[in-house]
mmCIF file of C-alpha atoms and ligand atoms in Angstrom:
data_model
loop_
_atom_site.group_PDB
_atom_site.id
_atom_site.type_symbol
_atom_site.label_atom_id
_atom_site.label_comp_id
_atom_site.label_asym_id
_atom_site.label_seq_id
_atom_site.Cartn_x
_atom_site.Cartn_y
_atom_site.Cartn_z
ATOM 1 C CA MET G 1 3.814 8.999 69.601
ATOM 2 C CA LYS G 2 4.675 7.755 66.139
ATOM 3 C CA ALA G 3 3.390 4.330 65.152
ATOM 4 C CA ASN G 4 5.715 1.498 64.179
ATOM 5 C CA ILE G 5 5.098 1.066 60.471
ATOM 6 C CA LYS G 6 5.745 -2.695 60.677
ATOM 7 C CA GLU G 7 2.579 -3.044 62.759
ATOM 8 C CA LEU G 8 0.372 -1.821 59.901
ATOM 9 C CA ALA G 9 -1.473 -4.294 57.723
ATOM 10 C CA ARG G 10 -1.195 -3.586 54.011
ATOM 11 C CA GLU G 11 -4.761 -2.208 53.902
ATOM 12 C CA GLU G 12 -3.986 0.194 56.729
ATOM 13 C CA LEU G 13 -0.928 1.460 54.939
ATOM 14 C CA GLU G 14 -2.993 1.771 51.775
ATOM 15 C CA SER G 15 -5.537 4.001 53.475
ATOM 16 C CA TRP G 16 -2.798 6.161 54.943
ATOM 17 C CA LEU G 17 -1.365 6.522 51.432
ATOM 18 C CA SER G 18 -4.700 7.284 49.813
ATOM 19 C CA LEU G 19 -5.256 10.153 52.262
ATOM 20 C CA ARG G 20 -2.076 11.605 50.782
ATOM 21 C CA ARG G 21 -3.190 10.928 47.225
ATOM 22 C CA GLU G 22 -0.497 8.317 46.731
ATOM 23 C CA PRO G 23 -1.257 5.186 44.698
ATOM 24 C CA ARG G 24 -2.146 2.075 46.680
ATOM 25 C CA TYR G 25 0.671 0.009 45.200
ATOM 26 C CA ARG G 26 3.132 2.060 47.197
ATOM 27 C CA ALA G 27 2.062 0.086 50.283
ATOM 28 C CA GLU G 28 3.514 -3.035 48.762
ATOM 29 C CA GLN G 29 6.619 -1.148 47.721
ATOM 30 C CA ILE G 30 7.144 0.145 51.266
ATOM 31 C CA GLN G 31 6.555 -3.280 52.816
ATOM 32 C CA ARG G 32 9.078 -4.861 50.472
ATOM 33 C CA TRP G 33 11.604 -2.305 51.708
ATOM 34 C CA LEU G 34 10.784 -3.210 55.291
ATOM 35 C CA PHE G 35 10.528 -6.993 55.149
ATOM 36 C CA GLN G 36 12.585 -8.033 52.131
ATOM 37 C CA ARG G 37 15.330 -5.415 51.968
ATOM 38 C CA ARG G 38 15.268 -4.874 55.727
ATOM 39 C CA ALA G 39 15.424 -1.076 55.507
ATOM 40 C CA VAL G 40 16.119 0.660 58.816
ATOM 41 C CA ALA G 41 15.351 4.214 57.609
ATOM 42 C CA PHE G 42 12.820 5.750 55.216
ATOM 43 C CA ALA G 43 15.726 7.554 53.543
ATOM 44 C CA GLU G 44 16.788 4.201 52.078
ATOM 45 C CA MET G 45 13.542 3.848 50.127
ATOM 46 C CA SER G 46 15.032 5.308 46.973
ATOM 47 C CA ASP G 47 12.070 4.649 44.697
ATOM 48 C CA LEU G 48 9.736 6.858 46.756
ATOM 49 C CA SER G 49 9.611 10.633 46.376
ATOM 50 C CA ALA G 50 11.487 12.722 48.923
ATOM 51 C CA ALA G 51 8.150 14.203 49.987
ATOM 52 C CA LEU G 52 6.640 10.793 50.700
ATOM 53 C CA ARG G 53 9.747 9.641 52.577
ATOM 54 C CA GLY G 54 9.500 12.790 54.670
ATOM 55 C CA ALA G 55 5.817 12.221 55.406
ATOM 56 C CA LEU G 56 6.462 8.607 56.359
ATOM 57 C CA GLY G 57 9.202 9.714 58.744
ATOM 58 C CA GLU G 58 6.836 12.195 60.363
ATOM 59 C CA SER G 59 4.155 9.599 60.991
ATOM 60 C CA PHE G 60 6.053 6.386 61.582
ATOM 61 C CA THR G 61 9.122 4.758 63.053
ATOM 62 C CA ILE G 62 10.860 1.589 61.830
ATOM 63 C CA SER G 63 11.453 -0.805 64.715
ATOM 64 C CA ARG G 64 14.614 -2.793 65.368
ATOM 65 C CA LEU G 65 15.615 -5.194 68.097
ATOM 66 C CA ASP G 66 18.809 -4.482 69.944
ATOM 67 C CA THR G 67 21.212 -7.432 69.629
ATOM 68 C CA LEU G 68 22.722 -7.432 73.112
ATOM 69 C CA ARG G 69 24.683 -10.634 72.813
ATOM 70 C CA ARG G 70 25.486 -13.290 70.326
ATOM 71 C CA ASN G 71 26.763 -16.692 71.472
ATOM 72 C CA ASP G 72 28.292 -19.064 68.944
ATOM 73 C CA SER G 73 28.154 -22.778 69.676
ATOM 74 C CA ARG G 74 30.846 -25.249 68.661
ATOM 75 C CA ASP G 75 28.264 -26.886 66.380
ATOM 76 C CA GLY G 76 27.498 -23.679 64.455
ATOM 77 C CA THR G 77 24.300 -22.829 66.323
ATOM 78 C CA VAL G 78 24.028 -19.143 67.217
ATOM 79 C CA LYS G 79 21.948 -17.732 70.052
ATOM 80 C CA PHE G 80 20.929 -14.083 70.010
ATOM 81 C CA LEU G 81 19.877 -12.179 73.090
ATOM 82 C CA LEU G 82 17.650 -9.371 71.875
ATOM 83 C CA GLY G 83 16.592 -6.361 73.902
ATOM 84 C CA LEU G 84 13.038 -5.042 73.528
ATOM 85 C CA SER G 85 12.315 -1.337 73.816
ATOM 86 C CA ASP G 86 11.069 -1.712 77.403
ATOM 87 C CA GLY G 87 14.248 -3.443 78.579
ATOM 88 C CA LEU G 88 12.983 -7.021 78.509
ATOM 89 C CA GLY G 89 15.085 -9.671 76.808
ATOM 90 C CA ILE G 90 14.154 -12.498 74.456
ATOM 91 C CA GLU G 91 16.202 -15.079 72.617
ATOM 92 C CA SER G 92 16.296 -16.519 69.094
ATOM 93 C CA VAL G 93 18.421 -19.409 67.904
ATOM 94 C CA LEU G 94 19.862 -19.884 64.412
ATOM 95 C CA ILE G 95 20.417 -23.543 63.592
ATOM 96 C CA PRO G 96 22.460 -24.433 60.509
ATOM 97 C CA GLU G 97 21.905 -27.889 59.011
ATOM 98 C CA PRO G 98 23.251 -29.329 55.770
ATOM 99 C CA ARG G 99 20.459 -28.127 53.501
ATOM 100 C CA ARG G 100 18.505 -25.747 55.669
ATOM 101 C CA LEU G 101 18.989 -22.806 57.955
ATOM 102 C CA THR G 102 16.356 -22.692 60.670
ATOM 103 C CA LEU G 103 15.597 -19.800 62.975
ATOM 104 C CA CYS G 104 13.826 -20.580 66.243
ATOM 105 C CA ILE G 105 11.915 -17.525 67.453
ATOM 106 C CA SER G 106 10.123 -16.409 70.610
ATOM 107 C CA THR G 107 6.525 -15.238 70.839
ATOM 108 C CA GLN G 108 6.429 -14.091 74.469
ATOM 109 C CA ALA G 109 8.944 -12.643 76.920
ATOM 110 C CA GLY G 110 8.999 -15.449 79.470
ATOM 111 C CA CYS G 111 6.102 -17.899 79.619
ATOM 112 C CA GLY G 112 3.172 -18.412 81.938
ATOM 113 C CA LEU G 113 2.423 -22.075 81.351
ATOM 114 C CA GLY G 114 4.759 -23.504 83.941
ATOM 115 C CA CYS G 115 5.925 -26.745 82.283
ATOM 116 C CA ALA G 116 8.007 -28.485 84.940
ATOM 117 C CA PHE G 117 11.030 -29.226 82.740
ATOM 118 C CA CYS G 118 11.381 -25.915 80.879
ATOM 119 C CA ALA G 119 13.837 -23.125 81.682
ATOM 120 C CA THR G 120 11.643 -20.401 80.221
ATOM 121 C CA ALA G 121 8.876 -21.340 82.671
ATOM 122 C CA LEU G 122 11.090 -20.212 85.549
ATOM 123 C CA LEU G 123 10.807 -16.638 84.302
ATOM 124 C CA GLY G 124 7.034 -16.525 84.404
ATOM 125 C CA LEU G 125 5.204 -14.508 81.768
ATOM 126 C CA LYS G 126 6.599 -11.003 81.367
ATOM 127 C CA ARG G 127 4.461 -10.030 78.391
ATOM 128 C CA ASN G 128 3.255 -10.945 74.925
ATOM 129 C CA LEU G 129 5.399 -9.848 72.001
ATOM 130 C CA ARG G 130 3.983 -7.503 69.376
ATOM 131 C CA SER G 131 3.842 -8.915 65.858
ATOM 132 C CA SER G 132 6.717 -6.624 64.835
ATOM 133 C CA GLU G 133 8.852 -8.011 67.666
ATOM 134 C CA ILE G 134 8.219 -11.537 66.391
ATOM 135 C CA VAL G 135 9.019 -10.594 62.776
ATOM 136 C CA ASP G 136 12.036 -8.474 63.741
ATOM 137 C CA GLN G 137 13.754 -11.565 65.190
ATOM 138 C CA VAL G 138 13.866 -12.974 61.655
ATOM 139 C CA LEU G 139 15.023 -9.673 60.159
ATOM 140 C CA GLU G 140 17.809 -9.225 62.734
ATOM 141 C CA ALA G 141 19.097 -12.780 62.296
ATOM 142 C CA ALA G 142 18.986 -12.428 58.498
ATOM 143 C CA ARG G 143 21.065 -9.272 58.734
ATOM 144 C CA THR G 144 23.940 -11.230 60.267
ATOM 145 C CA LEU G 145 24.181 -13.623 57.282
ATOM 146 C CA PRO G 146 26.431 -13.366 54.239
ATOM 147 C CA ALA G 147 24.568 -12.237 51.095
ATOM 148 C CA GLU G 148 24.231 -15.736 49.622
ATOM 149 C CA GLN G 149 22.710 -17.258 52.762
ATOM 150 C CA ARG G 150 19.027 -17.237 53.643
ATOM 151 C CA ILE G 151 16.907 -18.377 56.524
ATOM 152 C CA THR G 152 14.962 -21.250 54.947
ATOM 153 C CA HIS G 153 12.816 -22.382 57.902
ATOM 154 C CA VAL G 154 11.248 -20.683 60.889
ATOM 155 C CA VAL G 155 10.055 -22.519 63.984
ATOM 156 C CA LEU G 156 7.975 -20.880 66.708
ATOM 157 C CA MET G 157 9.668 -22.909 69.406
ATOM 158 C CA GLY G 158 11.574 -20.292 71.343
ATOM 159 C CA MET G 159 10.424 -18.585 74.508
ATOM 160 C CA GLY G 160 6.711 -18.472 75.165
ATOM 161 C CA GLU G 161 3.519 -20.137 74.026
ATOM 162 C CA PRO G 162 2.591 -18.844 70.563
ATOM 163 C CA LEU G 163 -1.104 -19.712 70.853
ATOM 164 C CA ALA G 164 -1.390 -17.827 74.145
ATOM 165 C CA ASN G 165 -0.449 -14.758 72.081
ATOM 166 C CA TYR G 166 -2.724 -15.686 69.214
ATOM 167 C CA ALA G 167 -3.528 -12.358 67.554
ATOM 168 C CA GLU G 168 0.030 -11.049 67.361
ATOM 169 C CA THR G 169 1.415 -14.442 66.364
ATOM 170 C CA LEU G 170 -1.116 -14.677 63.531
ATOM 171 C CA LYS G 171 -0.213 -11.186 62.299
ATOM 172 C CA ALA G 172 3.465 -12.123 62.402
ATOM 173 C CA LEU G 173 2.831 -15.385 60.534
ATOM 174 C CA ASN G 174 1.024 -13.458 57.816
ATOM 175 C CA VAL G 175 3.997 -11.149 57.339
ATOM 176 C CA LEU G 176 6.534 -13.976 57.493
ATOM 177 C CA THR G 177 4.729 -16.101 54.905
ATOM 178 C CA ASP G 178 3.560 -13.335 52.541
ATOM 179 C CA ALA G 179 5.591 -13.847 49.366
ATOM 180 C CA LYS G 180 4.483 -10.593 47.761
ATOM 181 C CA SER G 181 5.484 -7.959 50.247
ATOM 182 C CA GLY G 182 6.353 -9.875 53.418
ATOM 183 C CA VAL G 183 9.420 -11.891 54.362
ATOM 184 C CA GLY G 184 8.325 -14.619 51.950
ATOM 185 C CA ILE G 185 9.065 -17.868 53.758
ATOM 186 C CA SER G 186 6.738 -20.606 52.524
ATOM 187 C CA PRO G 187 4.194 -21.667 55.178
ATOM 188 C CA ARG G 188 5.333 -25.251 54.536
ATOM 189 C CA ARG G 189 8.636 -24.201 56.075
ATOM 190 C CA VAL G 190 7.146 -22.643 59.177
ATOM 191 C CA THR G 191 6.250 -24.728 62.238
ATOM 192 C CA LEU G 192 4.359 -23.564 65.286
ATOM 193 C CA SER G 193 4.743 -25.561 68.480
ATOM 194 C CA THR G 194 2.123 -25.482 71.210
ATOM 195 C CA VAL G 195 1.398 -27.016 74.597
ATOM 196 C CA GLY G 196 -2.047 -27.805 73.213
ATOM 197 C CA LEU G 197 -4.509 -24.901 73.513
ATOM 198 C CA VAL G 198 -7.363 -26.693 71.796
ATOM 199 C CA PRO G 199 -9.572 -23.794 70.565
ATOM 200 C CA GLN G 200 -6.583 -21.865 69.213
ATOM 201 C CA ILE G 201 -5.220 -24.955 67.438
ATOM 202 C CA LYS G 202 -8.467 -25.206 65.487
ATOM 203 C CA ARG G 203 -8.333 -21.513 64.606
ATOM 204 C CA LEU G 204 -4.704 -21.768 63.528
ATOM 205 C CA ILE G 205 -5.434 -24.598 61.111
ATOM 206 C CA ASP G 206 -8.390 -22.636 59.732
ATOM 207 C CA GLU G 207 -6.507 -19.397 59.338
ATOM 208 C CA THR G 208 -2.979 -20.381 58.240
ATOM 209 C CA ARG G 209 -1.140 -23.077 56.339
ATOM 210 C CA VAL G 210 1.820 -23.468 58.706
ATOM 211 C CA ASN G 211 2.845 -26.795 60.235
ATOM 212 C CA LEU G 212 1.671 -27.769 63.672
ATOM 213 C CA ALA G 213 3.748 -29.345 66.422
ATOM 214 C CA ILE G 214 2.173 -30.481 69.678
ATOM 215 C CA SER G 215 4.185 -30.779 72.881
ATOM 216 C CA LEU G 216 2.776 -34.039 74.213
ATOM 217 C CA HIS G 217 5.430 -35.313 76.628
ATOM 218 C CA ALA G 218 3.279 -37.808 78.514
ATOM 219 C CA THR G 219 0.697 -40.487 77.843
ATOM 220 C CA THR G 220 -1.620 -40.344 80.850
ATOM 221 C CA ASP G 221 -3.501 -37.361 82.242
ATOM 222 C CA GLU G 222 -1.950 -37.926 85.618
ATOM 223 C CA ALA G 223 1.615 -37.778 84.318
ATOM 224 C CA ARG G 224 0.928 -34.986 81.834
ATOM 225 C CA SER G 225 -0.803 -32.759 84.379
ATOM 226 C CA LYS G 226 2.243 -33.042 86.616
ATOM 227 C CA LEU G 227 4.575 -32.001 83.817
ATOM 228 C CA MET G 228 2.291 -29.546 82.026
ATOM 229 C CA PRO G 229 -0.345 -27.753 84.110
ATOM 230 C CA ILE G 230 -2.283 -26.878 80.917
ATOM 231 C CA ASN G 231 -3.357 -30.523 80.807
ATOM 232 C CA ARG G 232 -5.826 -29.781 83.618
ATOM 233 C CA LYS G 233 -7.630 -27.438 81.239
ATOM 234 C CA TYR G 234 -7.357 -29.480 78.026
ATOM 235 C CA SER G 235 -7.052 -33.168 78.763
ATOM 236 C CA LEU G 236 -5.111 -35.631 76.640
ATOM 237 C CA ALA G 237 -8.316 -37.093 75.230
ATOM 238 C CA GLU G 238 -9.555 -33.651 74.218
ATOM 239 C CA LEU G 239 -6.211 -32.702 72.671
ATOM 240 C CA ILE G 240 -5.847 -35.934 70.731
ATOM 241 C CA GLU G 241 -9.477 -35.774 69.591
ATOM 242 C CA CYS G 242 -8.863 -32.249 68.320
ATOM 243 C CA CYS G 243 -5.756 -33.388 66.410
ATOM 244 C CA ARG G 244 -7.581 -36.343 64.934
ATOM 245 C CA ALA G 245 -10.327 -34.077 63.606
ATOM 246 C CA LEU G 246 -8.091 -31.359 62.121
ATOM 247 C CA PRO G 247 -8.370 -30.952 58.355
ATOM 248 C CA ILE G 248 -4.646 -31.467 57.782
ATOM 249 C CA PRO G 249 -3.782 -31.342 54.071
ATOM 250 C CA LYS G 250 -2.672 -34.567 52.372
ATOM 251 C CA ARG G 251 1.075 -35.151 52.545
ATOM 252 C CA ARG G 252 1.281 -33.107 55.735
ATOM 253 C CA ARG G 253 1.666 -34.500 59.223
ATOM 254 C CA ILE G 254 1.280 -33.230 62.747
ATOM 255 C CA THR G 255 4.505 -33.374 64.712
ATOM 256 C CA PHE G 256 4.236 -34.672 68.256
ATOM 257 C CA GLU G 257 7.095 -33.638 70.491
ATOM 258 C CA TYR G 258 8.000 -35.873 73.369
ATOM 259 C CA VAL G 259 10.687 -34.783 75.813
ATOM 260 C CA LEU G 260 12.329 -37.883 77.276
ATOM 261 C CA LEU G 261 12.742 -37.589 81.033
ATOM 262 C CA ARG G 262 14.605 -40.401 82.706
ATOM 263 C CA GLY G 263 12.384 -42.553 84.888
ATOM 264 C CA VAL G 264 9.396 -40.261 84.302
ATOM 265 C CA ASN G 265 8.024 -40.953 80.826
ATOM 266 C CA ASP G 266 10.549 -43.227 79.111
ATOM 267 C CA THR G 267 9.322 -46.777 79.766
ATOM 268 C CA ALA G 268 8.155 -49.400 77.281
ATOM 269 C CA GLU G 269 4.677 -48.899 78.710
ATOM 270 C CA ASP G 270 4.858 -45.176 77.834
ATOM 271 C CA ALA G 271 5.933 -46.033 74.297
ATOM 272 C CA ARG G 272 2.998 -48.451 73.960
ATOM 273 C CA ARG G 273 0.515 -45.871 75.242
ATOM 274 C CA LEU G 274 1.973 -43.207 72.965
ATOM 275 C CA SER G 275 1.608 -45.494 70.010
ATOM 276 C CA ARG G 276 -2.011 -46.220 70.933
ATOM 277 C CA LEU G 277 -2.828 -42.522 71.410
ATOM 278 C CA LEU G 278 -1.515 -41.479 68.014
ATOM 279 C CA ARG G 279 -2.900 -44.441 66.083
ATOM 280 C CA GLY G 280 -4.637 -43.204 62.935
ATOM 281 C CA ILE G 281 -3.342 -39.630 63.100
ATOM 282 C CA ARG G 282 -1.004 -38.644 60.245
ATOM 283 C CA SER G 283 1.860 -37.853 62.546
ATOM 284 C CA LYS G 284 5.552 -37.872 63.110
ATOM 285 C CA ILE G 285 7.185 -38.036 66.490
ATOM 286 C CA ASN G 286 10.080 -35.880 67.631
ATOM 287 C CA LEU G 287 11.839 -37.324 70.637
ATOM 288 C CA ILE G 288 13.728 -34.658 72.551
ATOM 289 C CA PRO G 289 16.118 -36.096 75.144
ATOM 290 C CA PHE G 290 15.791 -33.714 78.080
ATOM 291 C CA ASN G 291 18.181 -30.744 78.020
ATOM 292 C CA PRO G 292 19.261 -29.862 81.532
ATOM 293 C CA HIS G 293 19.394 -26.251 82.708
ATOM 294 C CA PRO G 294 20.187 -24.472 85.950
ATOM 295 C CA GLY G 295 17.385 -25.236 88.355
ATOM 296 C CA SER G 296 16.104 -28.381 86.630
ATOM 297 C CA ARG G 297 15.364 -31.537 88.566
ATOM 298 C CA PHE G 298 15.075 -34.000 85.673
ATOM 299 C CA GLU G 299 17.625 -36.194 83.957
ATOM 300 C CA ARG G 300 18.247 -37.128 80.365
ATOM 301 C CA PRO G 301 17.963 -40.877 79.736
ATOM 302 C CA ALA G 302 21.078 -42.702 78.543
ATOM 303 C CA GLN G 303 21.651 -43.064 74.809
ATOM 304 C CA GLU G 304 20.558 -46.744 74.887
ATOM 305 C CA GLU G 305 17.331 -45.852 76.650
ATOM 306 C CA VAL G 306 16.553 -43.211 74.043
ATOM 307 C CA GLU G 307 17.253 -45.723 71.289
ATOM 308 C CA ALA G 308 15.064 -48.336 72.939
ATOM 309 C CA PHE G 309 12.158 -45.879 73.127
ATOM 310 C CA GLN G 310 12.732 -44.938 69.500
ATOM 311 C CA ASN G 311 12.803 -48.597 68.441
ATOM 312 C CA TRP G 312 9.546 -49.455 70.193
ATOM 313 C CA LEU G 313 7.760 -46.717 68.289
ATOM 314 C CA HIS G 314 9.553 -47.479 65.081
ATOM 315 C CA ALA G 315 8.340 -51.064 65.307
ATOM 316 C CA GLU G 316 4.795 -49.694 65.511
ATOM 317 C CA GLY G 317 5.339 -47.972 62.175
ATOM 318 C CA TYR G 318 5.801 -44.390 63.359
ATOM 319 C CA GLN G 319 8.085 -41.915 61.644
ATOM 320 C CA ILE G 320 10.321 -40.860 64.448
ATOM 321 C CA ASN G 321 13.256 -38.479 64.859
ATOM 322 C CA VAL G 322 15.498 -37.960 67.808
ATOM 323 C CA ARG G 323 16.320 -34.304 68.117
ATOM 324 C CA ARG G 324 19.982 -33.656 68.658
ATOM 325 C CA PRO G 325 20.674 -31.022 71.287
ATOM 326 C CA ARG G 326 21.865 -28.174 69.094
ATOM 327 C CA GLY G 327 23.883 -25.490 70.804
ATOM 328 C CA ASP G 328 23.683 -27.057 74.252
ATOM 329 C CA ASP G 329 27.139 -25.695 75.100
ATOM 330 C CA ILE G 330 25.618 -22.196 74.935
ATOM 331 C CA GLN G 331 22.272 -23.143 76.521
ATOM 332 C CA ALA G 332 20.507 -22.780 73.174
ATOM 333 C CA ALA G 333 18.873 -26.215 72.955
ATOM 334 C CA CYS G 334 15.124 -26.875 73.372
ATOM 335 C CA GLY G 335 13.887 -25.698 76.704
ATOM 336 C CA GLN G 336 17.084 -23.912 77.692
ATOM 337 C CA LEU G 337 16.090 -20.395 76.708
ATOM 338 C CA GLN G 338 16.010 -18.107 79.644
ATOM 339 C CA ALA G 339 16.974 -14.589 78.607
ATOM 340 C CA MET G 340 18.416 -12.600 81.422
ATOM 341 C CA SER G 341 16.108 -10.820 83.809
ATOM 342 C CA SER G 342 14.901 -7.450 82.584
ATOM 343 C CA GLU G 343 17.057 -5.634 85.077
ATOM 344 C CA ILE G 344 20.198 -7.197 83.694
ATOM 345 C CA VAL G 345 19.166 -6.754 80.095
ATOM 346 C CA SER G 346 18.578 -3.058 80.693
ATOM 347 C CA SER G 347 21.972 -2.708 82.276
ATOM 348 C CA GLU G 348 23.585 -4.295 79.224
ATOM 349 C CA GLN G 349 21.728 -1.870 77.022
ATOM 350 C CA MET G 350 22.996 1.017 79.160
ATOM 351 C CA GLU G 351 26.519 -0.318 79.019
ATOM 352 C CA ARG G 352 26.445 -0.534 75.253
ATOM 353 C CA ARG G 353 25.228 3.012 75.114
ATOM 354 C CA GLY G 354 28.149 3.997 77.316
ATOM 355 C CA THR G 355 26.125 4.809 80.407
ATOM 356 C CA PRO G 356 27.564 3.457 83.640
ATOM 357 C CA HIS G 357 24.995 1.468 85.558
ATOM 358 C CA ALA G 358 25.225 -0.255 88.898
ATOM 359 C CA GLY G 359 23.636 -3.416 87.462
ATOM 360 C CA ALA G 360 26.567 -3.932 85.134
ATOM 361 C CA CYS G 361 28.994 -5.068 87.830
ATOM 362 C CA PRO G 362 29.944 -8.750 87.641
ATOM 363 C CA GLU G 363 28.775 -9.699 91.157
ATOM 364 C CA ARG G 364 25.337 -8.413 90.385
ATOM 365 C CA LYS G 365 25.262 -10.274 87.101
ATOM 366 C CA SER G 366 26.215 -13.600 88.593
ATOM 367 C CA LYS G 367 23.208 -13.426 90.874
ATOM 368 C CA GLY G 368 20.805 -12.960 87.985
ATOM 369 C CA LEU G 369 19.250 -15.573 85.787
ATOM 370 C CA THR G 370 21.958 -15.305 83.190
ATOM 371 C CA PRO G 371 23.088 -18.583 81.705
ATOM 372 C CA TYR G 372 25.934 -16.697 80.027
ATOM 373 C CA ALA G 373 28.006 -16.011 83.138
HETATM 374 N N1 SAH X 1 5.324 -23.257 74.279
HETATM 375 C C1 SAH X 1 5.521 -23.995 73.063
HETATM 376 C C2 SAH X 1 6.770 -23.572 72.368
HETATM 377 C C3 SAH X 1 8.053 -23.971 73.046
HETATM 378 S S1 SAH X 1 8.761 -25.138 72.000
HETATM 379 C C4 SAH X 1 5.515 -25.481 73.381
HETATM 380 O O1 SAH X 1 5.605 -25.815 74.531
HETATM 381 O O2 SAH X 1 5.363 -26.282 72.470
HETATM 382 C C5 SAH X 1 9.967 -25.832 72.878
HETATM 383 C C6 SAH X 1 9.890 -27.334 72.907
HETATM 384 O O3 SAH X 1 10.932 -27.760 73.772
HETATM 385 C C7 SAH X 1 8.588 -27.822 73.517
HETATM 386 O O4 SAH X 1 8.217 -29.073 72.999
HETATM 387 C C8 SAH X 1 9.001 -27.979 74.959
HETATM 388 O O5 SAH X 1 8.143 -28.807 75.686
HETATM 389 C C9 SAH X 1 10.380 -28.538 74.810
HETATM 390 N N2 SAH X 1 11.206 -28.386 76.009
HETATM 391 C C10 SAH X 1 11.019 -27.515 77.027
HETATM 392 N N3 SAH X 1 11.984 -27.674 77.956
HETATM 393 C C11 SAH X 1 12.791 -28.669 77.517
HETATM 394 C C12 SAH X 1 13.980 -29.251 78.013
HETATM 395 N N4 SAH X 1 14.527 -28.830 79.144
HETATM 396 N N5 SAH X 1 14.539 -30.237 77.281
HETATM 397 C C13 SAH X 1 14.016 -30.610 76.102
HETATM 398 N N6 SAH X 1 12.905 -30.071 75.578
HETATM 399 C C14 SAH X 1 12.294 -29.110 76.270
#
């Protein structure tokens, strides 16, 4: 089996090249073709000799993700359903804003953390993504853009828990933020969101310069453990203590995400406790009014209730944003990602390749997990 060349670190590519008596700098050249010019074939790499292109083709493949569907929201948000080589599906969401273009990417197929309000949790964990599968989401989305447009920001807030797939996520972050021969997005413009895996948070801050977002969502252990089972492993006190002690660079802040669930975590008392918890941490708060999805049992608070919660925290001096539900008409907003079950994704792949497949019939589809029906 040939290896996927995007999985090789620069040093690994360099040693492969040196075995063939090629200069080391070619590794950088090849990686620029892969990650900056988004080459899909070695034949495109016109500044390499024909012999080297041939040798590369004999040893390696260049991965791609199969764009199975693209849904365009009224507000300009685009959701991509991407097929992995083993038939599983993942989603990425492209979010245009006035002066930025953000891509929200997945780090796992499904998720095993079981947060009570999240659509992805209903899938369970299918598997971790490889680093190339994380990076390829950015490359595939970039391919759909007109020449003058660029993805300016990347958020690891799609399907899955990035820190539960630490090694591959770190590799992907290195490629995404490497200006020399990687995709070249500044780490200041990359944000990783986590449920709060304490040891991995510390490692992440040691090993990268990306921004950190913590999914907090509740202010007592009792409430948080009900919403987020991970809280039984890393308590609120432990999580907040970890955040307080992180060597966050000056001028940077930790983002705390707080999904507002009507009647569950949206009272004045919650706001007061939240304010007390975060006191002294350089932070900003992202309020996310709950986005409903098929199978959810929570409600979004009314606009006035959201504003009241925001005002309480504002009065305490916190920087606070309310996240607008982008792309909610196509189930692309926070917590709504739920790529179709693998069976259905495979049938779509078959269909596109012109192979008839029993799974492709509409009755079958409507029984699946598809939010697209
Ligand atoms: N596993 C990581 C990455 C997912 S990020 C994490 O949990 O942080 C997605 C963000 O959307 C998280 O803050 C998550 O808690 C939040 N979210 C999940 N379901 C939601 C829903 N139905 N409505 C609003 N936000 C939701």
